[in-house]
Amino acid sequence: MRETNSLTLVGKALAHPLRERMLWMLDEGELCGCEFAPELGIDPSIVSRYLGTLERAGLVTSRREGVRVLWQLADPQLLDVLTQLAMLTRAKVA
């Protein structure tokens, strides 16, 4: 059985710009999975797949409220870390 490093999972989860954008959307608080598709202009099935990827990486958590699934950041400091990573990558490119 192949072991997957958690940092690798996080890296793969952040590799797509729409998944990163989903994390920034959650900065405002919990969102229903149904709220991502119209904002991002993608099919709800893709939203579901992307949220699953983010959840497996430990970046988001979910809870069920009736028929709705509400998503939130797993750690409120996550976006601070993403901001720092973005600053580092911009500095190396410049």
Backbone atoms as SQL, in Angstrom:
CREATE TABLE atoms (id INTEGER PRIMARY KEY, chain TEXT, resi INTEGER, resn TEXT, atom TEXT, x REAL, y REAL, z REAL);
INSERT INTO atoms VALUES
  (1, 'A', 1, 'MET', 'N', 0.842, -1.190, 0.000),
  (2, 'A', 1, 'MET', 'CA', 0.000, 0.000, 0.000),
  (3, 'A', 1, 'MET', 'C', 0.884, 1.249, 0.000),
  (4, 'A', 2, 'ARG', 'N', 0.535, 2.210, -0.832),
  (5, 'A', 2, 'ARG', 'CA', 1.294, 3.452, -0.927),
  (6, 'A', 2, 'ARG', 'C', 0.879, 4.422, 0.157),
  (7, 'A', 3, 'GLU', 'N', 1.848, 4.953, 0.854),
  (8, 'A', 3, 'GLU', 'CA', 1.569, 5.967, 1.865),
  (9, 'A', 3, 'GLU', 'C', 1.675, 7.338, 1.214),
  (10, 'A', 4, 'THR', 'N', 0.740, 8.190, 1.512),
  (11, 'A', 4, 'THR', 'CA', 0.764, 9.536, 0.945),
  (12, 'A', 4, 'THR', 'C', 1.074, 10.537, 2.044),
  (13, 'A', 5, 'ASN', 'N', 2.079, 11.340, 1.807),
  (14, 'A', 5, 'ASN', 'CA', 2.479, 12.381, 2.738),
  (15, 'A', 5, 'ASN', 'C', 1.384, 13.446, 2.799),
  (16, 'A', 6, 'SER', 'N', 1.057, 13.905, 4.008),
  (17, 'A', 6, 'SER', 'CA', -0.008, 14.904, 4.150),
  (18, 'A', 6, 'SER', 'C', 0.353, 16.217, 3.453),
  (19, 'A', 7, 'LEU', 'N', 1.626, 16.565, 3.430),
  (20, 'A', 7, 'LEU', 'CA', 2.037, 17.781, 2.729),
  (21, 'A', 7, 'LEU', 'C', 1.808, 17.631, 1.222),
  (22, 'A', 8, 'THR', 'N', 2.015, 16.423, 0.721),
  (23, 'A', 8, 'THR', 'CA', 1.752, 16.151, -0.691),
  (24, 'A', 8, 'THR', 'C', 0.270, 16.323, -0.997),
  (25, 'A', 9, 'LEU', 'N', -0.590, 15.818, -0.105),
  (26, 'A', 9, 'LEU', 'CA', -2.039, 15.980, -0.296),
  (27, 'A', 9, 'LEU', 'C', -2.427, 17.455, -0.313),
  (28, 'A', 10, 'VAL', 'N', -1.844, 18.229, 0.582),
  (29, 'A', 10, 'VAL', 'CA', -2.135, 19.666, 0.633),
  (30, 'A', 10, 'VAL', 'C', -1.657, 20.337, -0.653),
  (31, 'A', 11, 'GLY', 'N', -0.456, 19.996, -1.082),
  (32, 'A', 11, 'GLY', 'CA', 0.078, 20.574, -2.316),
  (33, 'A', 11, 'GLY', 'C', -0.793, 20.273, -3.516),
  (34, 'A', 12, 'LYS', 'N', -1.231, 19.024, -3.620),
  (35, 'A', 12, 'LYS', 'CA', -2.103, 18.648, -4.736),
  (36, 'A', 12, 'LYS', 'C', -3.450, 19.359, -4.641),
  (37, 'A', 13, 'ALA', 'N', -3.968, 19.507, -3.426),
  (38, 'A', 13, 'ALA', 'CA', -5.256, 20.187, -3.247),
  (39, 'A', 13, 'ALA', 'C', -5.164, 21.652, -3.663),
  (40, 'A', 14, 'LEU', 'N', -4.026, 22.277, -3.420),
  (41, 'A', 14, 'LEU', 'CA', -3.849, 23.695, -3.745),
  (42, 'A', 14, 'LEU', 'C', -3.407, 23.918, -5.187),
  (43, 'A', 15, 'ALA', 'N', -3.156, 22.836, -5.910),
  (44, 'A', 15, 'ALA', 'CA', -2.606, 22.947, -7.259),
  (45, 'A', 15, 'ALA', 'C', -3.593, 23.522, -8.280),
  (46, 'A', 16, 'HIS', 'N', -4.873, 23.496, -7.975),
  (47, 'A', 16, 'HIS', 'CA', -5.859, 24.035, -8.922),
  (48, 'A', 16, 'HIS', 'C', -6.368, 25.385, -8.416),
  (49, 'A', 17, 'PRO', 'N', -6.349, 26.406, -9.259),
  (50, 'A', 17, 'PRO', 'CA', -6.749, 27.745, -8.816),
  (51, 'A', 17, 'PRO', 'C', -8.192, 27.827, -8.303),
  (52, 'A', 18, 'LEU', 'N', -9.088, 27.004, -8.830),
  (53, 'A', 18, 'LEU', 'CA', -10.466, 27.060, -8.331),
  (54, 'A', 18, 'LEU', 'C', -10.573, 26.496, -6.921),
  (55, 'A', 19, 'ARG', 'N', -9.786, 25.472, -6.610),
  (56, 'A', 19, 'ARG', 'CA', -9.807, 24.947, -5.241),
  (57, 'A', 19, 'ARG', 'C', -9.250, 25.995, -4.280),
  (58, 'A', 20, 'GLU', 'N', -8.217, 26.693, -4.699),
  (59, 'A', 20, 'GLU', 'CA', -7.677, 27.770, -3.860),
  (60, 'A', 20, 'GLU', 'C', -8.731, 28.868, -3.675),
  (61, 'A', 21, 'ARG', 'N', -9.420, 29.193, -4.743),
  (62, 'A', 21, 'ARG', 'CA', -10.464, 30.227, -4.661),
  (63, 'A', 21, 'ARG', 'C', -11.587, 29.804, -3.709),
  (64, 'A', 22, 'MET', 'N', -11.903, 28.510, -3.692),
  (65, 'A', 22, 'MET', 'CA', -12.928, 27.998, -2.779),
  (66, 'A', 22, 'MET', 'C', -12.521, 28.247, -1.331),
  (67, 'A', 23, 'LEU', 'N', -11.237, 28.075, -1.040),
  (68, 'A', 23, 'LEU', 'CA', -10.756, 28.338, 0.320),
  (69, 'A', 23, 'LEU', 'C', -10.945, 29.809, 0.679),
  (70, 'A', 24, 'TRP', 'N', -10.641, 30.693, -0.266),
  (71, 'A', 24, 'TRP', 'CA', -10.812, 32.126, -0.002),
  (72, 'A', 24, 'TRP', 'C', -12.284, 32.477, 0.182),
  (73, 'A', 25, 'MET', 'N', -13.164, 31.792, -0.520),
  (74, 'A', 25, 'MET', 'CA', -14.600, 32.029, -0.342),
  (75, 'A', 25, 'MET', 'C', -15.029, 31.676, 1.079),
  (76, 'A', 26, 'LEU', 'N', -14.402, 30.650, 1.650),
  (77, 'A', 26, 'LEU', 'CA', -14.755, 30.210, 2.999),
  (78, 'A', 26, 'LEU', 'C', -14.219, 31.144, 4.082),
  (79, 'A', 27, 'ASP', 'N', -13.413, 32.116, 3.691),
  (80, 'A', 27, 'ASP', 'CA', -12.906, 33.092, 4.655),
  (81, 'A', 27, 'ASP', 'C', -14.057, 33.878, 5.286),
  (82, 'A', 28, 'GLU', 'N', -15.149, 34.022, 4.561),
  (83, 'A', 28, 'GLU', 'CA', -16.321, 34.757, 5.058),
  (84, 'A', 28, 'GLU', 'C', -17.143, 33.929, 6.038),
  (85, 'A', 29, 'GLY', 'N', -16.867, 32.638, 6.132),
  (86, 'A', 29, 'GLY', 'CA', -17.625, 31.749, 7.010),
  (87, 'A', 29, 'GLY', 'C', -18.144, 30.542, 6.255),
  (88, 'A', 30, 'GLU', 'N', -18.986, 29.788, 6.923),
  (89, 'A', 30, 'GLU', 'CA', -19.542, 28.569, 6.343),
  (90, 'A', 30, 'GLU', 'C', -20.315, 28.853, 5.061),
  (91, 'A', 31, 'LEU', 'N', -20.181, 27.920, 4.119),
  (92, 'A', 31, 'LEU', 'CA', -20.960, 28.000, 2.888),
  (93, 'A', 31, 'LEU', 'C', -21.543, 26.634, 2.580),
  (94, 'A', 32, 'CYS', 'N', -22.732, 26.644, 2.012),
  (95, 'A', 32, 'CYS', 'CA', -23.328, 25.415, 1.507),
  (96, 'A', 32, 'CYS', 'C', -22.591, 25.049, 0.218),
  (97, 'A', 33, 'GLY', 'N', -22.414, 23.763, -0.011),
  (98, 'A', 33, 'GLY', 'CA', -21.768, 23.322, -1.243),
  (99, 'A', 33, 'GLY', 'C', -22.442, 23.891, -2.481),
  (100, 'A', 34, 'CYS', 'N', -23.750, 24.110, -2.405),
  (101, 'A', 34, 'CYS', 'CA', -24.516, 24.628, -3.548),
  (102, 'A', 34, 'CYS', 'C', -24.164, 26.079, -3.884),
  (103, 'A', 35, 'GLU', 'N', -23.509, 26.786, -2.992),
  (104, 'A', 35, 'GLU', 'CA', -23.187, 28.198, -3.225),
  (105, 'A', 35, 'GLU', 'C', -21.922, 28.396, -4.059),
  (106, 'A', 36, 'PHE', 'N', -21.108, 27.352, -4.183),
  (107, 'A', 36, 'PHE', 'CA', -19.854, 27.486, -4.919),
  (108, 'A', 36, 'PHE', 'C', -20.059, 27.505, -6.436),
  (109, 'A', 37, 'ALA', 'N', -20.923, 26.618, -6.944),
  (110, 'A', 37, 'ALA', 'CA', -21.079, 26.444, -8.393),
  (111, 'A', 37, 'ALA', 'C', -21.427, 27.742, -9.123),
  (112, 'A', 38, 'PRO', 'N', -22.452, 28.491, -8.687),
  (113, 'A', 38, 'PRO', 'CA', -22.772, 29.724, -9.417),
  (114, 'A', 38, 'PRO', 'C', -21.642, 30.757, -9.360),
  (115, 'A', 39, 'GLU', 'N', -21.001, 30.852, -8.216),
  (116, 'A', 39, 'GLU', 'CA', -19.919, 31.839, -8.042),
  (117, 'A', 39, 'GLU', 'C', -18.709, 31.499, -8.910),
  (118, 'A', 40, 'LEU', 'N', -18.399, 30.205, -9.014),
  (119, 'A', 40, 'LEU', 'CA', -17.219, 29.774, -9.760),
  (120, 'A', 40, 'LEU', 'C', -17.523, 29.464, -11.222),
  (121, 'A', 41, 'GLY', 'N', -18.808, 29.334, -11.547),
  (122, 'A', 41, 'GLY', 'CA', -19.186, 29.026, -12.925),
  (123, 'A', 41, 'GLY', 'C', -18.846, 27.607, -13.338),
  (124, 'A', 42, 'ILE', 'N', -18.940, 26.672, -12.388),
  (125, 'A', 42, 'ILE', 'CA', -18.638, 25.276, -12.698),
  (126, 'A', 42, 'ILE', 'C', -19.799, 24.386, -12.265),
  (127, 'A', 43, 'ASP', 'N', -19.810, 23.175, -12.777),
  (128, 'A', 43, 'ASP', 'CA', -20.854, 22.205, -12.482),
  (129, 'A', 43, 'ASP', 'C', -20.806, 21.784, -11.011),
  (130, 'A', 44, 'PRO', 'N', -21.961, 21.585, -10.382),
  (131, 'A', 44, 'PRO', 'CA', -21.986, 21.150, -8.979),
  (132, 'A', 44, 'PRO', 'C', -21.214, 19.854, -8.712),
  (133, 'A', 45, 'SER', 'N', -21.151, 18.958, -9.698),
  (134, 'A', 45, 'SER', 'CA', -20.394, 17.716, -9.492),
  (135, 'A', 45, 'SER', 'C', -18.901, 18.000, -9.349),
  (136, 'A', 46, 'ILE', 'N', -18.417, 19.016, -10.042),
  (137, 'A', 46, 'ILE', 'CA', -17.006, 19.400, -9.918),
  (138, 'A', 46, 'ILE', 'C', -16.773, 20.040, -8.556),
  (139, 'A', 47, 'VAL', 'N', -17.713, 20.856, -8.108),
  (140, 'A', 47, 'VAL', 'CA', -17.622, 21.456, -6.773),
  (141, 'A', 47, 'VAL', 'C', -17.493, 20.357, -5.731),
  (142, 'A', 48, 'SER', 'N', -18.337, 19.349, -5.840),
  (143, 'A', 48, 'SER', 'CA', -18.321, 18.237, -4.893),
  (144, 'A', 48, 'SER', 'C', -16.969, 17.525, -4.895),
  (145, 'A', 49, 'ARG', 'N', -16.446, 17.282, -6.077),
  (146, 'A', 49, 'ARG', 'CA', -15.144, 16.616, -6.195),
  (147, 'A', 49, 'ARG', 'C', -14.039, 17.479, -5.584),
  (148, 'A', 50, 'TYR', 'N', -14.056, 18.766, -5.875),
  (149, 'A', 50, 'TYR', 'CA', -13.032, 19.669, -5.348),
  (150, 'A', 50, 'TYR', 'C', -13.111, 19.782, -3.824),
  (151, 'A', 51, 'LEU', 'N', -14.326, 19.854, -3.286),
  (152, 'A', 51, 'LEU', 'CA', -14.474, 19.917, -1.829),
  (153, 'A', 51, 'LEU', 'C', -13.968, 18.628, -1.183),
  (154, 'A', 52, 'GLY', 'N', -14.207, 17.498, -1.826),
  (155, 'A', 52, 'GLY', 'CA', -13.687, 16.227, -1.326),
  (156, 'A', 52, 'GLY', 'C', -12.169, 16.217, -1.288),
  (157, 'A', 53, 'THR', 'N', -11.554, 16.769, -2.323),
  (158, 'A', 53, 'THR', 'CA', -10.092, 16.861, -2.372),
  (159, 'A', 53, 'THR', 'C', -9.578, 17.736, -1.236),
  (160, 'A', 54, 'LEU', 'N', -10.225, 18.870, -1.022),
  (161, 'A', 54, 'LEU', 'CA', -9.819, 19.775, 0.059),
  (162, 'A', 54, 'LEU', 'C', -10.032, 19.130, 1.430),
  (163, 'A', 55, 'GLU', 'N', -11.095, 18.355, 1.561),
  (164, 'A', 55, 'GLU', 'CA', -11.379, 17.685, 2.834),
  (165, 'A', 55, 'GLU', 'C', -10.350, 16.588, 3.116),
  (166, 'A', 56, 'ARG', 'N', -10.019, 15.792, 2.101),
  (167, 'A', 56, 'ARG', 'CA', -9.012, 14.732, 2.290),
  (168, 'A', 56, 'ARG', 'C', -7.656, 15.315, 2.668),
  (169, 'A', 57, 'ALA', 'N', -7.375, 16.524, 2.197),
  (170, 'A', 57, 'ALA', 'CA', -6.113, 17.190, 2.526),
  (171, 'A', 57, 'ALA', 'C', -6.162, 17.839, 3.906),
  (172, 'A', 58, 'GLY', 'N', -7.331, 17.821, 4.543),
  (173, 'A', 58, 'GLY', 'CA', -7.461, 18.395, 5.880),
  (174, 'A', 58, 'GLY', 'C', -7.623, 19.901, 5.898),
  (175, 'A', 59, 'LEU', 'N', -7.988, 20.482, 4.758),
  (176, 'A', 59, 'LEU', 'CA', -8.095, 21.937, 4.664),
  (177, 'A', 59, 'LEU', 'C', -9.490, 22.460, 4.988),
  (178, 'A', 60, 'VAL', 'N', -10.507, 21.627, 4.785),
  (179, 'A', 60, 'VAL', 'CA', -11.887, 22.016, 5.083),
  (180, 'A', 60, 'VAL', 'C', -12.579, 20.898, 5.851),
  (181, 'A', 61, 'THR', 'N', -13.642, 21.266, 6.535),
  (182, 'A', 61, 'THR', 'CA', -14.494, 20.286, 7.209),
  (183, 'A', 61, 'THR', 'C', -15.934, 20.570, 6.794),
  (184, 'A', 62, 'SER', 'N', -16.780, 19.587, 7.011),
  (185, 'A', 62, 'SER', 'CA', -18.183, 19.759, 6.640),
  (186, 'A', 62, 'SER', 'C', -19.080, 19.273, 7.762),
  (187, 'A', 63, 'ARG', 'N', -20.307, 19.767, 7.715),
  (188, 'A', 63, 'ARG', 'CA', -21.338, 19.278, 8.627),
  (189, 'A', 63, 'ARG', 'C', -22.656, 19.332, 7.882),
  (190, 'A', 64, 'ARG', 'N', -23.501, 18.397, 8.209),
  (191, 'A', 64, 'ARG', 'CA', -24.801, 18.314, 7.550),
  (192, 'A', 64, 'ARG', 'C', -25.833, 19.084, 8.364),
  (193, 'A', 65, 'GLU', 'N', -26.634, 19.860, 7.658),
  (194, 'A', 65, 'GLU', 'CA', -27.745, 20.592, 8.274),
  (195, 'A', 65, 'GLU', 'C', -28.972, 20.311, 7.403),
  (196, 'A', 66, 'GLY', 'N', -29.751, 19.320, 7.808),
  (197, 'A', 66, 'GLY', 'CA', -30.865, 18.876, 6.970),
  (198, 'A', 66, 'GLY', 'C', -30.325, 18.252, 5.701),
  (199, 'A', 67, 'VAL', 'N', -30.751, 18.757, 4.556),
  (200, 'A', 67, 'VAL', 'CA', -30.257, 18.226, 3.282),
  (201, 'A', 67, 'VAL', 'C', -29.017, 18.969, 2.797),
  (202, 'A', 68, 'ARG', 'N', -28.693, 20.064, 3.457),
  (203, 'A', 68, 'ARG', 'CA', -27.531, 20.872, 3.047),
  (204, 'A', 68, 'ARG', 'C', -26.257, 20.389, 3.731),
  (205, 'A', 69, 'VAL', 'N', -25.147, 20.487, 3.014),
  (206, 'A', 69, 'VAL', 'CA', -23.837, 20.227, 3.601),
  (207, 'A', 69, 'VAL', 'C', -23.119, 21.565, 3.654),
  (208, 'A', 70, 'LEU', 'N', -22.744, 21.963, 4.866),
  (209, 'A', 70, 'LEU', 'CA', -22.069, 23.241, 5.075),
  (210, 'A', 70, 'LEU', 'C', -20.575, 23.000, 5.239),
  (211, 'A', 71, 'TRP', 'N', -19.793, 23.829, 4.589),
  (212, 'A', 71, 'TRP', 'CA', -18.333, 23.688, 4.579),
  (213, 'A', 71, 'TRP', 'C', -17.692, 24.872, 5.278),
  (214, 'A', 72, 'GLN', 'N', -16.571, 24.595, 5.947),
  (215, 'A', 72, 'GLN', 'CA', -15.808, 25.656, 6.596),
  (216, 'A', 72, 'GLN', 'C', -14.330, 25.300, 6.559),
  (217, 'A', 73, 'LEU', 'N', -13.495, 26.301, 6.789),
  (218, 'A', 73, 'LEU', 'CA', -12.055, 26.063, 6.865),
  (219, 'A', 73, 'LEU', 'C', -11.763, 25.195, 8.080),
  (220, 'A', 74, 'ALA', 'N', -10.849, 24.252, 7.929),
  (221, 'A', 74, 'ALA', 'CA', -10.489, 23.381, 9.047),
  (222, 'A', 74, 'ALA', 'C', -9.735, 24.156, 10.116),
  (223, 'A', 75, 'ASP', 'N', -9.007, 25.186, 9.707),
  (224, 'A', 75, 'ASP', 'CA', -8.237, 26.001, 10.641),
  (225, 'A', 75, 'ASP', 'C', -8.307, 27.452, 10.172),
  (226, 'A', 76, 'PRO', 'N', -8.712, 28.365, 11.035),
  (227, 'A', 76, 'PRO', 'CA', -8.835, 29.762, 10.617),
  (228, 'A', 76, 'PRO', 'C', -7.512, 30.391, 10.176),
  (229, 'A', 77, 'GLN', 'N', -6.392, 29.827, 10.569),
  (230, 'A', 77, 'GLN', 'CA', -5.086, 30.378, 10.184),
  (231, 'A', 77, 'GLN', 'C', -4.647, 29.939, 8.792),
  (232, 'A', 78, 'LEU', 'N', -5.416, 29.071, 8.172),
  (233, 'A', 78, 'LEU', 'CA', -5.054, 28.538, 6.863),
  (234, 'A', 78, 'LEU', 'C', -4.802, 29.636, 5.835),
  (235, 'A', 79, 'LEU', 'N', -5.650, 30.630, 5.795),
  (236, 'A', 79, 'LEU', 'CA', -5.494, 31.681, 4.789),
  (237, 'A', 79, 'LEU', 'C', -4.283, 32.560, 5.060),
  (238, 'A', 80, 'ASP', 'N', -3.876, 32.679, 6.325),
  (239, 'A', 80, 'ASP', 'CA', -2.629, 33.387, 6.640),
  (240, 'A', 80, 'ASP', 'C', -1.445, 32.646, 6.026),
  (241, 'A', 81, 'VAL', 'N', -1.475, 31.329, 6.133),
  (242, 'A', 81, 'VAL', 'CA', -0.405, 30.497, 5.560),
  (243, 'A', 81, 'VAL', 'C', -0.407, 30.628, 4.039),
  (244, 'A', 82, 'LEU', 'N', -1.585, 30.599, 3.425),
  (245, 'A', 82, 'LEU', 'CA', -1.673, 30.747, 1.971),
  (246, 'A', 82, 'LEU', 'C', -1.145, 32.104, 1.521),
  (247, 'A', 83, 'THR', 'N', -1.439, 33.141, 2.278),
  (248, 'A', 83, 'THR', 'CA', -0.944, 34.476, 1.951),
  (249, 'A', 83, 'THR', 'C', 0.580, 34.495, 1.999),
  (250, 'A', 84, 'GLN', 'N', 1.153, 33.888, 3.021),
  (251, 'A', 84, 'GLN', 'CA', 2.612, 33.822, 3.140),
  (252, 'A', 84, 'GLN', 'C', 3.228, 33.045, 1.976),
  (253, 'A', 85, 'LEU', 'N', 2.610, 31.922, 1.605),
  (254, 'A', 85, 'LEU', 'CA', 3.107, 31.137, 0.467),
  (255, 'A', 85, 'LEU', 'C', 3.054, 31.949, -0.819),
  (256, 'A', 86, 'ALA', 'N', 1.971, 32.683, -1.009),
  (257, 'A', 86, 'ALA', 'CA', 1.841, 33.509, -2.207),
  (258, 'A', 86, 'ALA', 'C', 2.926, 34.576, -2.253),
  (259, 'A', 87, 'MET', 'N', 3.224, 35.176, -1.105),
  (260, 'A', 87, 'MET', 'CA', 4.268, 36.197, -1.047),
  (261, 'A', 87, 'MET', 'C', 5.633, 35.592, -1.358),
  (262, 'A', 88, 'LEU', 'N', 5.891, 34.396, -0.852),
  (263, 'A', 88, 'LEU', 'CA', 7.162, 33.725, -1.129),
  (264, 'A', 88, 'LEU', 'C', 7.314, 33.410, -2.608),
  (265, 'A', 89, 'THR', 'N', 6.264, 32.900, -3.220),
  (266, 'A', 89, 'THR', 'CA', 6.361, 32.534, -4.634),
  (267, 'A', 89, 'THR', 'C', 6.490, 33.766, -5.514),
  (268, 'A', 90, 'ARG', 'N', 5.817, 34.855, -5.158),
  (269, 'A', 90, 'ARG', 'CA', 5.959, 36.096, -5.930),
  (270, 'A', 90, 'ARG', 'C', 7.378, 36.636, -5.822),
  (271, 'A', 91, 'ALA', 'N', 7.974, 36.539, -4.641),
  (272, 'A', 91, 'ALA', 'CA', 9.336, 37.043, -4.435),
  (273, 'A', 91, 'ALA', 'C', 10.332, 36.254, -5.277),
  (274, 'A', 92, 'LYS', 'N', 10.116, 34.950, -5.419),
  (275, 'A', 92, 'LYS', 'CA', 11.037, 34.124, -6.203),
  (276, 'A', 92, 'LYS', 'C', 10.880, 34.367, -7.694),
  (277, 'A', 93, 'VAL', 'N', 9.667, 34.700, -8.136),
  (278, 'A', 93, 'VAL', 'CA', 9.417, 34.949, -9.551),
  (279, 'A', 93, 'VAL', 'C', 9.965, 36.308, -9.964),
  (280, 'A', 94, 'ALA', 'N', 9.891, 37.276, -9.079),
  (281, 'A', 94, 'ALA', 'CA', 10.316, 38.652, -9.391),
  (282, 'A', 94, 'ALA', 'C', 11.806, 38.783, -9.554);
